Coordinates of C-alpha atoms in Angstrom, one line a residue:
M1 CA 96.0 -129.6 8.4
A2 CA 97.0 -126.2 7.4
G3 CA 93.9 -125.4 5.3
S4 CA 91.9 -126.6 8.2
R5 CA 93.4 -124.1 10.7
R6 CA 92.7 -121.3 8.4
A7 CA 88.9 -122.1 8.1
S8 CA 89.0 -122.3 11.7
R9 CA 90.1 -118.6 12.1
S10 CA 88.1 -117.3 9.6
T11 CA 84.9 -117.8 11.7
E12 CA 86.2 -117.1 14.7
I13 CA 84.1 -114.0 16.8
T14 CA 86.5 -111.6 18.1
P15 CA 86.0 -108.7 20.1
L16 CA 86.5 -106.3 17.2
R17 CA 83.8 -107.9 15.0
I18 CA 81.3 -107.9 18.0
A19 CA 81.9 -103.8 18.6
I20 CA 81.6 -103.2 14.6
I21 CA 78.2 -105.4 14.4
T22 CA 76.8 -103.4 17.5
G23 CA 77.5 -100.1 16.2
V24 CA 76.0 -101.6 12.4
L25 CA 72.7 -102.2 14.8
L26 CA 72.5 -99.7 16.8
V27 CA 72.9 -97.3 13.4
L28 CA 70.1 -99.3 12.2
V29 CA 67.7 -99.0 15.2
L30 CA 68.4 -95.1 15.2
A31 CA 67.4 -94.9 11.5
A32 CA 64.1 -96.7 12.5
L33 CA 63.3 -94.8 15.1
R34 CA 63.3 -91.2 12.8
L35 CA 60.4 -93.1 10.5
L36 CA 58.5 -94.2 13.9
P37 CA 55.4 -92.2 14.2
G38 CA 55.5 -90.8 17.8
S39 CA 59.1 -91.3 18.4
P40 CA 60.9 -88.5 20.1
L41 CA 63.6 -88.5 17.5
A42 CA 60.9 -88.4 14.6
A43 CA 60.1 -85.1 15.9
N44 CA 63.7 -83.8 16.2
A45 CA 64.1 -85.0 12.7
A46 CA 60.9 -83.3 11.8
A47 CA 62.4 -79.7 13.7
H48 CA 65.7 -80.4 12.0
W49 CA 64.3 -80.6 8.2
G50 CA 61.8 -77.6 8.8
E51 CA 58.7 -79.3 9.5
P52 CA 55.9 -78.3 11.8
N53 CA 55.9 -80.3 15.4
R54 CA 53.0 -81.9 15.3
S55 CA 51.2 -84.5 18.1
A56 CA 51.5 -88.0 16.7
A57 CA 48.0 -88.5 18.7
T58 CA 46.7 -85.3 17.5
G59 CA 48.2 -84.6 14.5
E60 CA 47.6 -80.4 15.7
Q61 CA 50.5 -78.5 16.0
A62 CA 52.6 -78.2 19.2
D63 CA 51.3 -75.5 21.9
D64 CA 54.9 -74.3 22.3
Q65 CA 55.4 -73.5 18.8
P66 CA 54.6 -70.2 17.2
A67 CA 51.7 -69.9 14.9
S68 CA 52.0 -69.5 11.1
R69 CA 51.8 -66.6 9.5
S70 CA 48.5 -67.4 7.6
N71 CA 47.1 -68.1 11.2
R72 CA 47.6 -64.8 12.6
S73 CA 44.9 -62.3 13.0
A74 CA 45.5 -58.9 11.5
P75 CA 45.5 -56.1 13.7
D76 CA 42.1 -54.5 13.3
P77 CA 42.4 -51.1 11.0
T78 CA 42.6 -47.6 12.8
P79 CA 39.0 -46.3 12.0
T80 CA 39.2 -43.0 10.3
P81 CA 37.5 -40.2 13.0
E82 CA 34.0 -39.3 12.3
L83 CA 34.3 -35.2 11.5
P84 CA 31.6 -33.6 13.1
P85 CA 28.7 -32.0 11.2
L86 CA 28.5 -28.2 9.7
P87 CA 25.9 -26.1 10.0
I88 CA 25.5 -26.4 6.0
A89 CA 25.0 -29.5 3.7
P90 CA 24.3 -30.0 0.4
A91 CA 20.5 -29.6 -0.8
D92 CA 18.1 -29.1 -3.6
V93 CA 17.8 -25.7 -3.8
K94 CA 14.8 -24.2 -5.3
I95 CA 14.1 -20.9 -5.7
D96 CA 11.8 -18.8 -7.7
A97 CA 13.8 -15.9 -9.3
K98 CA 13.8 -14.2 -12.5
G99 CA 17.3 -14.2 -14.3
W100 CA 20.5 -16.5 -13.5
W101 CA 21.8 -18.0 -10.6
A102 CA 24.2 -20.6 -9.3
W103 CA 25.4 -21.6 -5.8
S104 CA 28.3 -23.9 -4.7
M105 CA 29.8 -24.9 -1.0
Q106 CA 33.0 -26.5 0.1
D107 CA 33.5 -28.5 2.9
T108 CA 36.7 -27.3 4.0
R109 CA 38.1 -29.7 5.9
T110 CA 37.8 -32.5 3.0
G111 CA 37.9 -30.2 0.1
E112 CA 34.8 -31.6 -1.1
I113 CA 32.5 -28.9 -3.3
S114 CA 29.1 -28.8 -4.2
G115 CA 26.8 -26.8 -6.1
S116 CA 24.4 -26.4 -8.1
E117 CA 24.9 -27.6 -11.9
N118 CA 25.7 -24.6 -13.1
M119 CA 28.0 -24.0 -10.7
T120 CA 31.2 -23.7 -13.1
E121 CA 29.5 -20.4 -15.1
T122 CA 30.7 -17.0 -14.5
S123 CA 29.5 -13.6 -13.9
T124 CA 31.3 -10.2 -13.0
T125 CA 32.2 -10.2 -9.0
A126 CA 31.9 -6.7 -8.9
S127 CA 33.3 -5.6 -4.9
L128 CA 33.8 -9.4 -4.0
I129 CA 37.3 -9.2 -5.9
K130 CA 38.3 -6.9 -3.4
S131 CA 38.5 -9.8 -0.8
W132 CA 41.5 -10.7 -2.8
I133 CA 43.0 -7.5 -3.7
G134 CA 43.2 -6.2 0.2
A135 CA 44.9 -10.5 0.2
D136 CA 47.1 -9.7 -2.5
F137 CA 48.9 -6.8 -1.3
L138 CA 49.4 -8.0 2.2
R139 CA 51.0 -10.8 1.4
R140 CA 53.3 -9.2 -1.4
S141 CA 54.2 -6.8 1.4
A142 CA 54.8 -9.2 4.0
E143 CA 57.3 -11.4 1.1
A144 CA 59.3 -8.4 0.2
D145 CA 59.6 -7.8 3.9
K146 CA 57.5 -4.2 3.9
E147 CA 55.2 -3.4 6.6
P148 CA 52.2 -1.3 5.1
T149 CA 51.9 1.7 6.4
D150 CA 48.7 3.1 8.6
A151 CA 47.7 4.6 5.1
Q152 CA 47.6 1.7 3.3
L153 CA 45.8 -0.5 6.0
Q154 CA 42.9 2.0 6.5
R155 CA 42.8 1.7 2.2
V156 CA 42.6 -2.0 3.2
R157 CA 40.3 -1.7 5.9
V158 CA 37.7 0.6 4.1
M159 CA 37.9 -1.3 1.4
I160 CA 37.0 -4.2 2.8
R161 CA 34.4 -3.1 5.5
D162 CA 32.6 0.2 3.6
S163 CA 33.3 -1.4 -0.1
D164 CA 35.3 1.8 -1.3
N165 CA 35.9 1.9 -4.4
N166 CA 38.7 4.7 -4.8
A167 CA 40.6 2.3 -2.1
A168 CA 40.3 -0.8 -4.4
E169 CA 41.5 1.0 -7.3
S170 CA 44.8 2.6 -5.4
L171 CA 45.2 -0.7 -4.1
Y172 CA 45.0 -2.7 -7.7
N173 CA 47.4 -0.3 -9.3
T174 CA 50.0 -1.2 -6.3
V175 CA 49.4 -5.0 -7.2
G176 CA 49.5 -4.6 -10.9
R177 CA 46.0 -4.9 -11.7
A178 CA 45.5 -8.1 -14.5
A179 CA 48.9 -9.7 -13.1
S180 CA 47.0 -9.9 -9.5
I181 CA 44.5 -11.8 -11.0
Q182 CA 46.2 -14.0 -12.9
R183 CA 47.8 -14.9 -9.3
L184 CA 44.8 -15.5 -7.8
I185 CA 43.9 -18.0 -10.7
S186 CA 47.1 -20.1 -10.1
T187 CA 47.5 -19.2 -6.1
C188 CA 44.0 -20.0 -5.5
K189 CA 43.9 -22.8 -8.2
L190 CA 41.0 -21.5 -10.0
T191 CA 39.7 -23.1 -12.8
D192 CA 36.6 -21.6 -14.4
S193 CA 37.3 -17.7 -13.9
S194 CA 39.2 -15.5 -16.2
V195 CA 40.5 -11.8 -16.2
S196 CA 37.9 -9.3 -17.3
K197 CA 38.9 -7.9 -21.3
D198 CA 39.5 -4.0 -19.8
G199 CA 41.6 -5.6 -17.1
G200 CA 39.4 -3.6 -14.0
W201 CA 38.9 -5.6 -11.1
S202 CA 35.2 -5.1 -11.4
R203 CA 34.3 -7.2 -14.1
T204 CA 36.8 -10.2 -13.5
Q205 CA 35.0 -12.9 -13.9
L206 CA 34.5 -16.1 -11.4
S207 CA 31.9 -18.7 -10.7
P208 CA 30.2 -19.6 -7.4
R209 CA 32.5 -22.9 -7.7
D210 CA 35.8 -20.8 -7.7
I211 CA 34.5 -18.5 -5.3
T212 CA 34.6 -21.6 -2.8
R213 CA 38.1 -22.2 -3.5
L214 CA 39.3 -18.0 -3.2
A215 CA 37.2 -18.1 0.0
A216 CA 39.2 -21.5 1.4
C217 CA 42.2 -20.0 -0.3
I218 CA 41.7 -16.8 2.5
G219 CA 40.7 -18.7 5.0
D220 CA 43.8 -21.2 5.0
G221 CA 46.2 -18.7 5.0
R222 CA 47.2 -18.8 0.9
A223 CA 45.8 -15.3 0.1
A224 CA 47.3 -13.1 2.9
G225 CA 50.0 -15.1 3.9
P226 CA 50.4 -16.5 7.9
T227 CA 51.1 -12.5 9.1
W228 CA 48.3 -11.2 7.9
T229 CA 45.4 -14.0 7.3
K230 CA 43.8 -13.3 10.9
W231 CA 43.7 -9.7 10.2
L232 CA 42.5 -9.7 7.0
L233 CA 39.6 -12.1 7.8
D234 CA 38.7 -9.9 11.1
E235 CA 38.1 -7.2 8.7
M236 CA 35.5 -9.3 6.6
R237 CA 33.8 -10.4 9.8
A238 CA 33.4 -6.5 10.5
V239 CA 31.8 -5.5 6.6
R240 CA 28.9 -3.7 7.7
G241 CA 26.8 -0.7 6.2
V242 CA 25.0 -1.6 2.6
G243 CA 27.0 -4.4 1.8
D244 CA 26.1 -6.3 4.8
F245 CA 23.8 -8.7 3.2
G246 CA 23.6 -12.3 1.5
I247 CA 24.8 -15.7 3.3
R248 CA 25.4 -14.7 7.2
K249 CA 22.0 -13.5 7.5
A250 CA 21.0 -16.8 7.0
F251 CA 22.3 -17.3 10.5
P252 CA 21.5 -16.6 14.2
A253 CA 23.2 -13.3 15.1
A254 CA 25.7 -14.8 17.2
V255 CA 27.2 -16.9 14.6
Q256 CA 26.9 -14.1 11.9
K257 CA 29.7 -12.5 14.0
T258 CA 32.2 -15.4 13.0
I259 CA 30.9 -15.8 9.3
A260 CA 33.4 -13.8 6.9
I261 CA 32.1 -11.9 4.0
K262 CA 32.7 -10.1 0.9
N263 CA 29.4 -9.3 -1.5
G264 CA 29.7 -7.5 -4.8
W265 CA 26.7 -5.4 -6.7
V266 CA 26.8 -3.6 -9.6
D267 CA 23.9 -2.2 -12.4
R268 CA 25.6 -2.8 -15.6
Q269 CA 24.0 -0.5 -17.7
A270 CA 25.5 -2.3 -20.8
E271 CA 23.4 -5.2 -19.9
Q272 CA 20.5 -3.9 -18.6
E273 CA 21.3 -6.5 -15.7
Y274 CA 22.2 -6.4 -12.0
H275 CA 25.0 -8.3 -10.9
V276 CA 25.3 -9.2 -7.2
S277 CA 27.7 -12.0 -6.0
C278 CA 28.5 -13.5 -2.4
L279 CA 31.4 -15.2 -0.5
A280 CA 31.4 -16.3 2.6
I281 CA 33.7 -18.2 5.1
G282 CA 32.6 -20.2 8.3
D283 CA 34.2 -22.4 10.8
G284 CA 35.0 -25.5 8.3
W285 CA 33.1 -24.4 4.8
T286 CA 32.9 -21.6 2.6
M287 CA 29.9 -20.3 0.5
G288 CA 29.3 -18.8 -3.2
V289 CA 26.4 -17.6 -4.9
M290 CA 26.0 -15.8 -8.2
T291 CA 23.3 -14.1 -9.9
K292 CA 22.2 -11.3 -12.7
Y293 CA 18.4 -10.5 -13.3
P294 CA 16.4 -7.6 -15.1
I295 CA 18.3 -4.4 -13.9
N296 CA 15.0 -2.4 -12.6
L297 CA 14.9 -5.0 -9.7
G298 CA 18.0 -3.7 -7.9
Y299 CA 20.4 -5.1 -5.7
T300 CA 18.2 -6.1 -3.0
Y301 CA 16.6 -8.7 -5.0
G302 CA 19.9 -10.3 -5.5
A303 CA 20.6 -9.8 -1.9
K304 CA 17.4 -11.8 -1.0
I305 CA 18.9 -14.8 -3.3
C306 CA 21.8 -15.2 -1.5
Q307 CA 20.3 -15.6 2.1
Q308 CA 17.5 -17.6 0.5
V309 CA 20.0 -20.0 -1.0
A310 CA 22.0 -20.4 2.6
E311 CA 18.7 -20.4 4.3
Q312 CA 18.2 -23.9 2.1
L313 CA 21.7 -25.4 2.7
R314 CA 21.7 -24.3 6.2
V315 CA 21.4 -27.5 9.1
D316 CA 19.5 -26.6 11.7

């Protein structure tokens, strides 16, 4: 009898058992809903575990979710501004001339250098090097916090404008002679040039390529420094008399006034050659031309070669 009553109690459904069963069923239902496609709980679970929220109907990414990095459009790169054309451009220069000649030009906005195949060969500069002597003197004066005297400035002026040799010799001594040419090579980053064997300024060896670098060095202020660059360029634009020839003569008169120049010309008796060299600084460009030829042809022969090269490089 007692055993029967215990069996009856063991099968009795109490409120506690009902609550437990209900809780278990609820847990099972919720778990099932997480796995059922289209269920809100499935979307929430996916979001919780870092999966993209996709529509069960379309399988597409929901509009309210940010696009993945791979789907974002990369911003368009900022285009490089196109530089305006220069009044000169590289060309296949052809000149029927005796002796040796070579040319080079530089786009000083980009540093790009072009020229004849022999533009790295050297010749003597003659008076062309006076442009550096003047620049070196003026820069070193400013660096030493010394104001050049009126007499010194007059020597620079006549050396540049009139190619005065006595003024050049005086200033060349002041700047240390061959040491000045070494400063030229290092300051203007020349690669082909050298000091003359006798140390004189007239026989300094430059190439047309290095002439464009010297000219760029003067134009951008490295040579004469910030205090004196404009003054020196104005003096080079004011070259007059017998030394006013060559490159800038290839341009209209109005443009010629804006081009700074320094030319060199000398009859080399030992070699029985005439050496002519031309330097020009324009707006955004520089040019160098060198030539040597039989001495009996005179300096005007070389002056014409400089002009002819510029005429063929000029863009109308």
